[in-house]
Structure formats: C-alpha cells, structure tokens
C-alpha cells in the first residue's frame, strides 16, 4: 500500500529541524542573525586575515587537505598568500547561509567560485594565461563561542564533483588545475582510484557475475 505524504514527512529518517534546533540552541546566547552577520563580516575581511579580532584564541582552520591550523599559523599562512594577485576578478559567490539545526553555534554556507588567471602566481613562477575557472559548490562553515568569536573555519568540501571545470577540486588546487597549472602532488589533482580500489571493484564485479549465473 502506498504511503501517505504525512507518513513520509513524519518518518524519523527526517530530522525535526525545529525541535532539533531548539535543543541545540537552548543554552547558546547568540542569535542566528548575529552569527550569520559575523560570518559575512569574517568573509568580507578576507576570512579574518584583515580583522583577526573576529577569531578566538583557540581558533582552528581546516580544509579537506590543509590543516588543522591554529590561529597564528593560519594568519601567517593565509595572510602571506594573495590569490587575488593571480585571479583579480575572483568571486567566491558565497550563498545559502544557515545555522545548523544540530549544532546551534555553527553556520553553514556554500561557495561556488569563479575567476580569471590574469596575474602572476607563486612569485611570478607561473605566468597568467587568461583562462577562467569555475569550482564545484563547496560546503563551508564557521563555529562560534559564546563571546561571538569564531573558533573554527572549515572550507573546500566539494558537494558535486561534476560541476565546474576544476576536476572536482576546490580551494586553490581547483583553480590552478583549471587554468593548466596543477600543483605536483596527488591531492592537487582530480581524484583517481588507487590500484587496490580498482582491484577491489574488479573482483567485486566478478563475484556479482558469478553469483548471478547461479
């Protein structure tokens, strides 16, 4: 018998977001609006580089490959690297800001960046060629303490590898790959299955064929 719309919508596989969020924020003083506004301020000021007071002393940065970096290491590493020199029209296109219904002190948002390689990269080692890039949508987040300071920043988690022209890569790896200058290590190149994983799939498909013949 076909399930009713009510049965589907009330199935416990779907979180009751209002109830979950009420519990998550029960003892947390910051409003959704305040956290989203501070997140946008943080992004506007070059992810806190130009305004370090937004970052808590125990701040931590983490990407899929890079990190974790503590506050001073993050300010030094990111502050000493100006990607806009290479991509002066870079637009991260941040959107879809929302407060997590399970962690009431966390803001999730999405980036889908575009840009054109018009300036030197790596101290002039890599010359511009005018090529453009468009990344896949990337999930990012900021986490707050009760004082309204950002304690954690995550970025670059790809949501759909088939979108854009960066080979499913985000961060700085994706743009460089798209313009023809991928960095020389596996993490900076599109995903390629390992030999072990390919063997695993091969023998798995053989087992399926053998089983289907019985």
JSON list of C-alpha atoms in Angstrom, two decimals:
[
{"chain": "A", "resi": 1, "resn": "UNK", "atom": "CA", "xyz": [0.00, 0.00, 0.00]},
{"chain": "A", "resi": 2, "resn": "UNK", "atom": "CA", "xyz": [1.32, 3.43, -0.93]},
{"chain": "A", "resi": 3, "resn": "UNK", "atom": "CA", "xyz": [2.49, 5.57, 1.97]},
{"chain": "A", "resi": 4, "resn": "UNK", "atom": "CA", "xyz": [0.71, 8.84, 2.59]},
{"chain": "A", "resi": 5, "resn": "UNK", "atom": "CA", "xyz": [2.52, 12.17, 2.34]},
{"chain": "A", "resi": 6, "resn": "UNK", "atom": "CA", "xyz": [2.13, 12.54, 6.11]},
{"chain": "A", "resi": 7, "resn": "UNK", "atom": "CA", "xyz": [3.73, 9.14, 6.75]},
{"chain": "A", "resi": 8, "resn": "UNK", "atom": "CA", "xyz": [6.65, 10.06, 4.53]},
{"chain": "A", "resi": 9, "resn": "UNK", "atom": "CA", "xyz": [7.21, 13.50, 6.01]},
{"chain": "A", "resi": 10, "resn": "UNK", "atom": "CA", "xyz": [6.93, 12.27, 9.60]},
{"chain": "A", "resi": 11, "resn": "UNK", "atom": "CA", "xyz": [9.32, 9.36, 9.17]},
{"chain": "A", "resi": 12, "resn": "UNK", "atom": "CA", "xyz": [12.14, 9.54, 11.75]},
{"chain": "A", "resi": 13, "resn": "UNK", "atom": "CA", "xyz": [14.70, 9.39, 8.95]},
{"chain": "A", "resi": 14, "resn": "UNK", "atom": "CA", "xyz": [13.97, 13.12, 8.56]},
{"chain": "A", "resi": 15, "resn": "UNK", "atom": "CA", "xyz": [15.09, 15.27, 11.46]},
{"chain": "A", "resi": 16, "resn": "UNK", "atom": "CA", "xyz": [12.51, 17.51, 13.06]},
{"chain": "A", "resi": 17, "resn": "UNK", "atom": "CA", "xyz": [14.63, 20.58, 12.41]},
{"chain": "A", "resi": 18, "resn": "UNK", "atom": "CA", "xyz": [12.66, 22.94, 14.64]},
{"chain": "A", "resi": 19, "resn": "UNK", "atom": "CA", "xyz": [12.84, 20.59, 17.63]},
{"chain": "A", "resi": 20, "resn": "UNK", "atom": "CA", "xyz": [16.47, 19.70, 16.99]},
{"chain": "A", "resi": 21, "resn": "UNK", "atom": "CA", "xyz": [17.48, 23.35, 16.64]},
{"chain": "A", "resi": 22, "resn": "UNK", "atom": "CA", "xyz": [15.59, 24.37, 19.78]},
{"chain": "A", "resi": 23, "resn": "UNK", "atom": "CA", "xyz": [17.57, 21.78, 21.75]},
{"chain": "A", "resi": 24, "resn": "UNK", "atom": "CA", "xyz": [20.86, 22.74, 20.09]},
{"chain": "A", "resi": 25, "resn": "UNK", "atom": "CA", "xyz": [20.39, 26.43, 20.92]},
{"chain": "A", "resi": 26, "resn": "UNK", "atom": "CA", "xyz": [18.78, 26.04, 24.33]},
{"chain": "A", "resi": 27, "resn": "UNK", "atom": "CA", "xyz": [21.81, 27.33, 26.22]},
{"chain": "A", "resi": 28, "resn": "UNK", "atom": "CA", "xyz": [23.60, 29.28, 23.49]},
{"chain": "A", "resi": 29, "resn": "UNK", "atom": "CA", "xyz": [23.20, 33.08, 23.63]},
{"chain": "A", "resi": 30, "resn": "UNK", "atom": "CA", "xyz": [23.88, 34.15, 20.03]},
{"chain": "A", "resi": 31, "resn": "UNK", "atom": "CA", "xyz": [21.04, 34.58, 17.56]},
{"chain": "A", "resi": 32, "resn": "UNK", "atom": "CA", "xyz": [21.07, 33.11, 14.07]},
{"chain": "A", "resi": 33, "resn": "UNK", "atom": "CA", "xyz": [21.11, 36.60, 12.63]},
{"chain": "A", "resi": 34, "resn": "UNK", "atom": "CA", "xyz": [24.14, 37.64, 14.70]},
{"chain": "A", "resi": 35, "resn": "UNK", "atom": "CA", "xyz": [26.18, 34.57, 13.73]},
{"chain": "A", "resi": 36, "resn": "UNK", "atom": "CA", "xyz": [25.36, 34.91, 10.04]},
{"chain": "A", "resi": 37, "resn": "UNK", "atom": "CA", "xyz": [26.20, 38.63, 10.12]},
{"chain": "A", "resi": 38, "resn": "UNK", "atom": "CA", "xyz": [29.55, 37.93, 11.81]},
{"chain": "A", "resi": 39, "resn": "UNK", "atom": "CA", "xyz": [30.27, 35.16, 9.32]},
{"chain": "A", "resi": 40, "resn": "UNK", "atom": "CA", "xyz": [29.72, 37.59, 6.44]},
{"chain": "A", "resi": 41, "resn": "UNK", "atom": "CA", "xyz": [31.92, 40.16, 8.18]},
{"chain": "A", "resi": 42, "resn": "UNK", "atom": "CA", "xyz": [34.61, 37.49, 8.59]},
{"chain": "A", "resi": 43, "resn": "UNK", "atom": "CA", "xyz": [34.42, 36.64, 4.88]},
{"chain": "A", "resi": 44, "resn": "UNK", "atom": "CA", "xyz": [34.43, 40.30, 3.85]},
{"chain": "A", "resi": 45, "resn": "UNK", "atom": "CA", "xyz": [37.62, 40.89, 5.82]},
{"chain": "A", "resi": 46, "resn": "UNK", "atom": "CA", "xyz": [39.47, 38.18, 3.89]},
{"chain": "A", "resi": 47, "resn": "UNK", "atom": "CA", "xyz": [38.34, 35.34, 6.16]},
{"chain": "A", "resi": 48, "resn": "UNK", "atom": "CA", "xyz": [39.56, 37.20, 9.22]},
{"chain": "A", "resi": 49, "resn": "UNK", "atom": "CA", "xyz": [43.03, 37.98, 7.91]},
{"chain": "A", "resi": 50, "resn": "UNK", "atom": "CA", "xyz": [42.27, 41.72, 7.81]},
{"chain": "A", "resi": 51, "resn": "UNK", "atom": "CA", "xyz": [40.40, 41.58, 11.14]},
{"chain": "A", "resi": 52, "resn": "UNK", "atom": "CA", "xyz": [41.95, 38.96, 13.45]},
{"chain": "A", "resi": 53, "resn": "UNK", "atom": "CA", "xyz": [39.83, 40.15, 16.39]},
{"chain": "A", "resi": 54, "resn": "UNK", "atom": "CA", "xyz": [36.99, 38.09, 14.91]},
{"chain": "A", "resi": 55, "resn": "UNK", "atom": "CA", "xyz": [38.96, 34.92, 15.67]},
{"chain": "A", "resi": 56, "resn": "UNK", "atom": "CA", "xyz": [39.06, 33.28, 19.09]},
{"chain": "A", "resi": 57, "resn": "UNK", "atom": "CA", "xyz": [42.44, 32.50, 20.63]},
{"chain": "A", "resi": 58, "resn": "UNK", "atom": "CA", "xyz": [41.72, 28.80, 20.17]},
{"chain": "A", "resi": 59, "resn": "UNK", "atom": "CA", "xyz": [40.64, 29.30, 16.54]},
{"chain": "A", "resi": 60, "resn": "UNK", "atom": "CA", "xyz": [41.27, 26.40, 14.15]},
{"chain": "A", "resi": 61, "resn": "UNK", "atom": "CA", "xyz": [41.19, 26.24, 10.35]},
{"chain": "A", "resi": 62, "resn": "UNK", "atom": "CA", "xyz": [40.65, 23.03, 8.46]},
{"chain": "A", "resi": 63, "resn": "UNK", "atom": "CA", "xyz": [40.13, 22.04, 4.82]},
{"chain": "A", "resi": 64, "resn": "UNK", "atom": "CA", "xyz": [39.90, 18.62, 3.19]},
{"chain": "A", "resi": 65, "resn": "UNK", "atom": "CA", "xyz": [43.71, 18.50, 2.86]},
{"chain": "A", "resi": 66, "resn": "UNK", "atom": "CA", "xyz": [45.12, 21.56, 4.64]},
{"chain": "A", "resi": 67, "resn": "UNK", "atom": "CA", "xyz": [45.14, 21.85, 8.41]},
{"chain": "A", "resi": 68, "resn": "UNK", "atom": "CA", "xyz": [44.36, 21.88, 11.17]},
{"chain": "A", "resi": 69, "resn": "UNK", "atom": "CA", "xyz": [46.00, 25.29, 11.57]},
{"chain": "A", "resi": 70, "resn": "UNK", "atom": "CA", "xyz": [45.90, 27.24, 14.82]},
{"chain": "A", "resi": 71, "resn": "UNK", "atom": "CA", "xyz": [45.20, 30.98, 14.79]},
{"chain": "A", "resi": 72, "resn": "UNK", "atom": "CA", "xyz": [48.73, 32.33, 14.38]},
{"chain": "A", "resi": 73, "resn": "UNK", "atom": "CA", "xyz": [49.69, 29.68, 11.83]},
{"chain": "A", "resi": 74, "resn": "UNK", "atom": "CA", "xyz": [46.51, 30.41, 9.88]},
{"chain": "A", "resi": 75, "resn": "UNK", "atom": "CA", "xyz": [47.07, 34.18, 9.87]},
{"chain": "A", "resi": 76, "resn": "UNK", "atom": "CA", "xyz": [50.65, 33.70, 8.73]},
{"chain": "A", "resi": 77, "resn": "UNK", "atom": "CA", "xyz": [49.92, 31.08, 6.05]},
{"chain": "A", "resi": 78, "resn": "UNK", "atom": "CA", "xyz": [46.81, 32.62, 4.53]},
{"chain": "A", "resi": 79, "resn": "UNK", "atom": "CA", "xyz": [47.88, 36.21, 5.15]},
{"chain": "A", "resi": 80, "resn": "UNK", "atom": "CA", "xyz": [51.09, 35.65, 3.22]},
{"chain": "A", "resi": 81, "resn": "UNK", "atom": "CA", "xyz": [49.26, 34.27, 0.19]},
{"chain": "A", "resi": 82, "resn": "UNK", "atom": "CA", "xyz": [47.30, 36.62, -2.08]},
{"chain": "A", "resi": 83, "resn": "UNK", "atom": "CA", "xyz": [45.32, 34.55, -4.58]},
{"chain": "A", "resi": 84, "resn": "UNK", "atom": "CA", "xyz": [43.70, 37.73, -5.92]},
{"chain": "A", "resi": 85, "resn": "UNK", "atom": "CA", "xyz": [47.04, 38.72, -7.42]},
{"chain": "A", "resi": 86, "resn": "UNK", "atom": "CA", "xyz": [46.68, 35.77, -9.78]},
{"chain": "A", "resi": 87, "resn": "UNK", "atom": "CA", "xyz": [42.88, 35.98, -10.06]},
{"chain": "A", "resi": 88, "resn": "UNK", "atom": "CA", "xyz": [41.98, 39.66, -9.61]},
{"chain": "A", "resi": 89, "resn": "UNK", "atom": "CA", "xyz": [38.32, 39.09, -10.55]},
{"chain": "A", "resi": 90, "resn": "UNK", "atom": "CA", "xyz": [37.97, 36.20, -8.09]},
{"chain": "A", "resi": 91, "resn": "UNK", "atom": "CA", "xyz": [34.41, 35.94, -6.77]},
{"chain": "A", "resi": 92, "resn": "UNK", "atom": "CA", "xyz": [33.75, 33.23, -4.18]},
{"chain": "A", "resi": 93, "resn": "UNK", "atom": "CA", "xyz": [29.98, 33.68, -4.63]},
{"chain": "A", "resi": 94, "resn": "UNK", "atom": "CA", "xyz": [29.05, 32.80, -1.04]},
{"chain": "A", "resi": 95, "resn": "UNK", "atom": "CA", "xyz": [25.40, 31.91, -0.53]},
{"chain": "A", "resi": 96, "resn": "UNK", "atom": "CA", "xyz": [22.89, 29.78, 1.36]},
{"chain": "A", "resi": 97, "resn": "UNK", "atom": "CA", "xyz": [23.87, 30.86, 4.88]},
{"chain": "A", "resi": 98, "resn": "UNK", "atom": "CA", "xyz": [22.04, 28.89, 7.58]},
{"chain": "A", "resi": 99, "resn": "UNK", "atom": "CA", "xyz": [22.54, 27.91, 11.21]},
{"chain": "A", "resi": 100, "resn": "UNK", "atom": "CA", "xyz": [22.91, 24.18, 11.79]},
{"chain": "A", "resi": 101, "resn": "UNK", "atom": "CA", "xyz": [19.90, 22.50, 13.40]},
{"chain": "A", "resi": 102, "resn": "UNK", "atom": "CA", "xyz": [22.15, 20.07, 15.30]},
{"chain": "A", "resi": 103, "resn": "UNK", "atom": "CA", "xyz": [24.98, 22.37, 16.35]},
{"chain": "A", "resi": 104, "resn": "UNK", "atom": "CA", "xyz": [23.41, 25.68, 17.28]},
{"chain": "A", "resi": 105, "resn": "UNK", "atom": "CA", "xyz": [26.71, 27.55, 17.27]},
{"chain": "A", "resi": 106, "resn": "UNK", "atom": "CA", "xyz": [27.62, 26.68, 13.69]},
{"chain": "A", "resi": 107, "resn": "UNK", "atom": "CA", "xyz": [26.84, 28.47, 10.42]},
{"chain": "A", "resi": 108, "resn": "UNK", "atom": "CA", "xyz": [26.94, 26.51, 7.18]},
{"chain": "A", "resi": 109, "resn": "UNK", "atom": "CA", "xyz": [27.25, 28.21, 3.81]},
{"chain": "A", "resi": 110, "resn": "UNK", "atom": "CA", "xyz": [28.18, 27.43, 0.21]},
{"chain": "A", "resi": 111, "resn": "UNK", "atom": "CA", "xyz": [30.78, 28.83, -2.17]},
{"chain": "A", "resi": 112, "resn": "UNK", "atom": "CA", "xyz": [30.98, 28.35, -5.93]},
{"chain": "A", "resi": 113, "resn": "UNK", "atom": "CA", "xyz": [33.92, 30.48, -7.03]},
{"chain": "A", "resi": 114, "resn": "UNK", "atom": "CA", "xyz": [34.83, 31.88, -10.43]},
{"chain": "A", "resi": 115, "resn": "UNK", "atom": "CA", "xyz": [37.85, 33.82, -11.70]},
{"chain": "A", "resi": 116, "resn": "UNK", "atom": "CA", "xyz": [40.29, 34.53, -14.49]},
{"chain": "A", "resi": 117, "resn": "UNK", "atom": "CA", "xyz": [44.04, 33.90, -14.43]},
{"chain": "A", "resi": 118, "resn": "UNK", "atom": "CA", "xyz": [45.27, 37.44, -15.15]},
{"chain": "A", "resi": 119, "resn": "UNK", "atom": "CA", "xyz": [48.25, 37.88, -12.81]},
{"chain": "A", "resi": 120, "resn": "UNK", "atom": "CA", "xyz": [51.39, 36.00, -11.75]},
{"chain": "A", "resi": 121, "resn": "UNK", "atom": "CA", "xyz": [51.24, 33.13, -9.28]},
{"chain": "A", "resi": 122, "resn": "UNK", "atom": "CA", "xyz": [53.93, 31.78, -6.98]},
{"chain": "A", "resi": 123, "resn": "UNK", "atom": "CA", "xyz": [56.09, 34.87, -7.03]},
{"chain": "A", "resi": 124, "resn": "UNK", "atom": "CA", "xyz": [55.91, 35.06, -10.82]},
{"chain": "A", "resi": 125, "resn": "UNK", "atom": "CA", "xyz": [56.95, 31.46, -11.44]},
{"chain": "A", "resi": 126, "resn": "UNK", "atom": "CA", "xyz": [53.61, 30.72, -13.12]},
{"chain": "A", "resi": 127, "resn": "UNK", "atom": "CA", "xyz": [52.60, 33.25, -15.77]},
{"chain": "A", "resi": 128, "resn": "UNK", "atom": "CA", "xyz": [48.97, 34.22, -16.42]},
{"chain": "A", "resi": 129, "resn": "UNK", "atom": "CA", "xyz": [47.23, 32.84, -19.49]},
{"chain": "A", "resi": 130, "resn": "UNK", "atom": "CA", "xyz": [43.75, 34.40, -19.31]},
{"chain": "A", "resi": 131, "resn": "UNK", "atom": "CA", "xyz": [41.97, 31.10, -18.67]},
{"chain": "A", "resi": 132, "resn": "UNK", "atom": "CA", "xyz": [38.93, 31.01, -16.40]},
{"chain": "A", "resi": 133, "resn": "UNK", "atom": "CA", "xyz": [37.81, 28.63, -13.68]},
{"chain": "A", "resi": 134, "resn": "UNK", "atom": "CA", "xyz": [34.53, 27.71, -12.05]},
{"chain": "A", "resi": 135, "resn": "UNK", "atom": "CA", "xyz": [34.59, 25.49, -8.99]},
{"chain": "A", "resi": 136, "resn": "UNK", "atom": "CA", "xyz": [32.01, 22.97, -7.85]},
{"chain": "A", "resi": 137, "resn": "UNK", "atom": "CA", "xyz": [29.81, 24.07, -4.95]},
{"chain": "A", "resi": 138, "resn": "UNK", "atom": "CA", "xyz": [31.84, 23.82, -1.75]},
{"chain": "A", "resi": 139, "resn": "UNK", "atom": "CA", "xyz": [30.42, 23.47, 1.74]},
{"chain": "A", "resi": 140, "resn": "UNK", "atom": "CA", "xyz": [31.99, 25.78, 4.33]},
{"chain": "A", "resi": 141, "resn": "UNK", "atom": "CA", "xyz": [31.31, 26.64, 7.97]},
{"chain": "A", "resi": 142, "resn": "UNK", "atom": "CA", "xyz": [32.10, 28.89, 10.90]},
{"chain": "A", "resi": 143, "resn": "UNK", "atom": "CA", "xyz": [31.73, 27.83, 14.54]},
{"chain": "A", "resi": 144, "resn": "UNK", "atom": "CA", "xyz": [31.27, 30.31, 17.39]},
{"chain": "A", "resi": 145, "resn": "UNK", "atom": "CA", "xyz": [31.90, 30.55, 21.11]},
{"chain": "A", "resi": 146, "resn": "UNK", "atom": "CA", "xyz": [29.51, 32.35, 23.46]},
{"chain": "A", "resi": 147, "resn": "UNK", "atom": "CA", "xyz": [31.51, 35.58, 23.14]},
{"chain": "A", "resi": 148, "resn": "UNK", "atom": "CA", "xyz": [30.70, 35.70, 19.42]},
{"chain": "A", "resi": 149, "resn": "UNK", "atom": "CA", "xyz": [34.23, 34.81, 18.32]},
{"chain": "A", "resi": 150, "resn": "UNK", "atom": "CA", "xyz": [34.91, 32.29, 15.57]},
{"chain": "A", "resi": 151, "resn": "UNK", "atom": "CA", "xyz": [36.56, 29.15, 16.90]},
{"chain": "A", "resi": 152, "resn": "UNK", "atom": "CA", "xyz": [36.64, 27.09, 13.72]},
{"chain": "A", "resi": 153, "resn": "UNK", "atom": "CA", "xyz": [36.55, 27.70, 9.97]},
{"chain": "A", "resi": 154, "resn": "UNK", "atom": "CA", "xyz": [36.12, 24.85, 7.50]},
{"chain": "A", "resi": 155, "resn": "UNK", "atom": "CA", "xyz": [36.18, 25.23, 3.74]},
{"chain": "A", "resi": 156, "resn": "UNK", "atom": "CA", "xyz": [36.50, 23.39, 0.45]},
{"chain": "A", "resi": 157, "resn": "UNK", "atom": "CA", "xyz": [34.32, 20.32, 0.97]},
{"chain": "A", "resi": 158, "resn": "UNK", "atom": "CA", "xyz": [33.03, 19.51, -2.51]},
{"chain": "A", "resi": 159, "resn": "UNK", "atom": "CA", "xyz": [29.31, 18.89, -2.95]},
{"chain": "A", "resi": 160, "resn": "UNK", "atom": "CA", "xyz": [29.23, 17.78, -6.60]},
{"chain": "A", "resi": 161, "resn": "UNK", "atom": "CA", "xyz": [32.43, 16.94, -8.48]},
{"chain": "A", "resi": 162, "resn": "UNK", "atom": "CA", "xyz": [30.69, 17.15, -11.86]},
{"chain": "A", "resi": 163, "resn": "UNK", "atom": "CA", "xyz": [30.03, 20.90, -11.57]},
{"chain": "A", "resi": 164, "resn": "UNK", "atom": "CA", "xyz": [32.61, 23.40, -12.86]},
{"chain": "A", "resi": 165, "resn": "UNK", "atom": "CA", "xyz": [35.89, 22.88, -14.69]},
{"chain": "A", "resi": 166, "resn": "UNK", "atom": "CA", "xyz": [38.30, 22.20, -11.82]},
{"chain": "A", "resi": 167, "resn": "UNK", "atom": "CA", "xyz": [38.20, 18.42, -11.95]},
{"chain": "A", "resi": 168, "resn": "UNK", "atom": "CA", "xyz": [36.14, 18.28, -8.76]},
{"chain": "A", "resi": 169, "resn": "UNK", "atom": "CA", "xyz": [38.76, 20.23, -6.81]},
{"chain": "A", "resi": 170, "resn": "UNK", "atom": "CA", "xyz": [38.19, 23.23, -4.57]},
{"chain": "A", "resi": 171, "resn": "UNK", "atom": "CA", "xyz": [40.38, 25.61, -2.58]},
{"chain": "A", "resi": 172, "resn": "UNK", "atom": "CA", "xyz": [43.37, 26.88, -4.56]},
{"chain": "A", "resi": 173, "resn": "UNK", "atom": "CA", "xyz": [44.04, 23.46, -6.10]},
{"chain": "A", "resi": 174, "resn": "UNK", "atom": "CA", "xyz": [40.94, 23.62, -8.30]},
{"chain": "A", "resi": 175, "resn": "UNK", "atom": "CA", "xyz": [41.60, 26.98, -9.96]},
{"chain": "A", "resi": 176, "resn": "UNK", "atom": "CA", "xyz": [45.22, 26.08, -10.71]},
{"chain": "A", "resi": 177, "resn": "UNK", "atom": "CA", "xyz": [44.16, 22.78, -12.26]},
{"chain": "A", "resi": 178, "resn": "UNK", "atom": "CA", "xyz": [41.51, 24.51, -14.39]},
{"chain": "A", "resi": 179, "resn": "UNK", "atom": "CA", "xyz": [43.99, 27.01, -15.83]},
{"chain": "A", "resi": 180, "resn": "UNK", "atom": "CA", "xyz": [46.51, 24.29, -16.68]},
{"chain": "A", "resi": 181, "resn": "UNK", "atom": "CA", "xyz": [48.93, 24.56, -13.76]},
{"chain": "A", "resi": 182, "resn": "UNK", "atom": "CA", "xyz": [48.04, 21.77, -11.34]},
{"chain": "A", "resi": 183, "resn": "UNK", "atom": "CA", "xyz": [50.42, 21.51, -8.39]},
{"chain": "A", "resi": 184, "resn": "UNK", "atom": "CA", "xyz": [52.73, 18.45, -8.47]},
{"chain": "A", "resi": 185, "resn": "UNK", "atom": "CA", "xyz": [51.15, 16.17, -5.86]},
{"chain": "A", "resi": 186, "resn": "UNK", "atom": "CA", "xyz": [48.10, 13.85, -5.88]},
{"chain": "A", "resi": 187, "resn": "UNK", "atom": "CA", "xyz": [45.96, 15.97, -3.54]},
{"chain": "A", "resi": 188, "resn": "UNK", "atom": "CA", "xyz": [46.10, 18.85, -6.06]},
{"chain": "A", "resi": 189, "resn": "UNK", "atom": "CA", "xyz": [44.83, 16.75, -8.95]},
{"chain": "A", "resi": 190, "resn": "UNK", "atom": "CA", "xyz": [41.44, 15.18, -9.75]},
{"chain": "A", "resi": 191, "resn": "UNK", "atom": "CA", "xyz": [40.64, 12.02, -7.83]},
{"chain": "A", "resi": 192, "resn": "UNK", "atom": "CA", "xyz": [41.98, 8.82, -9.34]},
{"chain": "A", "resi": 193, "resn": "UNK", "atom": "CA", "xyz": [41.14, 5.42, -7.80]},
{"chain": "A", "resi": 194, "resn": "UNK", "atom": "CA", "xyz": [44.08, 3.57, -6.29]},
{"chain": "A", "resi": 195, "resn": "UNK", "atom": "CA", "xyz": [45.22, 0.23, -7.73]},
{"chain": "A", "resi": 196, "resn": "UNK", "atom": "CA", "xyz": [43.90, -1.55, -4.64]},
{"chain": "A", "resi": 197, "resn": "UNK", "atom": "CA", "xyz": [40.48, 0.06, -5.01]},
{"chain": "A", "resi": 198, "resn": "UNK", "atom": "CA", "xyz": [40.34, -0.80, -8.71]},
{"chain": "A", "resi": 199, "resn": "UNK", "atom": "CA", "xyz": [41.24, -4.39, -7.91]},
{"chain": "A", "resi": 200, "resn": "UNK", "atom": "CA", "xyz": [38.57, -4.44, -5.20]},
{"chain": "A", "resi": 201, "resn": "UNK", "atom": "CA", "xyz": [35.95, -3.27, -7.73]},
{"chain": "A", "resi": 202, "resn": "UNK", "atom": "CA", "xyz": [37.19, -5.70, -10.35]},
{"chain": "A", "resi": 203, "resn": "UNK", "atom": "CA", "xyz": [36.90, -8.75, -8.11]},
{"chain": "A", "resi": 204, "resn": "UNK", "atom": "CA", "xyz": [33.60, -7.45, -6.76]},
{"chain": "A", "resi": 205, "resn": "UNK", "atom": "CA", "xyz": [32.15, -7.30, -10.27]},
{"chain": "A", "resi": 206, "resn": "UNK", "atom": "CA", "xyz": [33.46, -10.83, -10.97]},
{"chain": "A", "resi": 207, "resn": "UNK", "atom": "CA", "xyz": [31.78, -12.09, -7.81]},
{"chain": "A", "resi": 208, "resn": "UNK", "atom": "CA", "xyz": [28.49, -10.48, -8.86]},
{"chain": "A", "resi": 209, "resn": "UNK", "atom": "CA", "xyz": [28.65, -12.09, -12.29]},
{"chain": "A", "resi": 210, "resn": "UNK", "atom": "CA", "xyz": [29.43, -15.47, -10.74]},
{"chain": "A", "resi": 211, "resn": "UNK", "atom": "CA", "xyz": [26.54, -15.12, -8.28]},
{"chain": "A", "resi": 212, "resn": "UNK", "atom": "CA", "xyz": [24.06, -14.03, -10.97]},
{"chain": "A", "resi": 213, "resn": "UNK", "atom": "CA", "xyz": [24.79, -17.16, -13.02]},
{"chain": "A", "resi": 214, "resn": "UNK", "atom": "CA", "xyz": [23.69, -19.44, -10.19]}
]
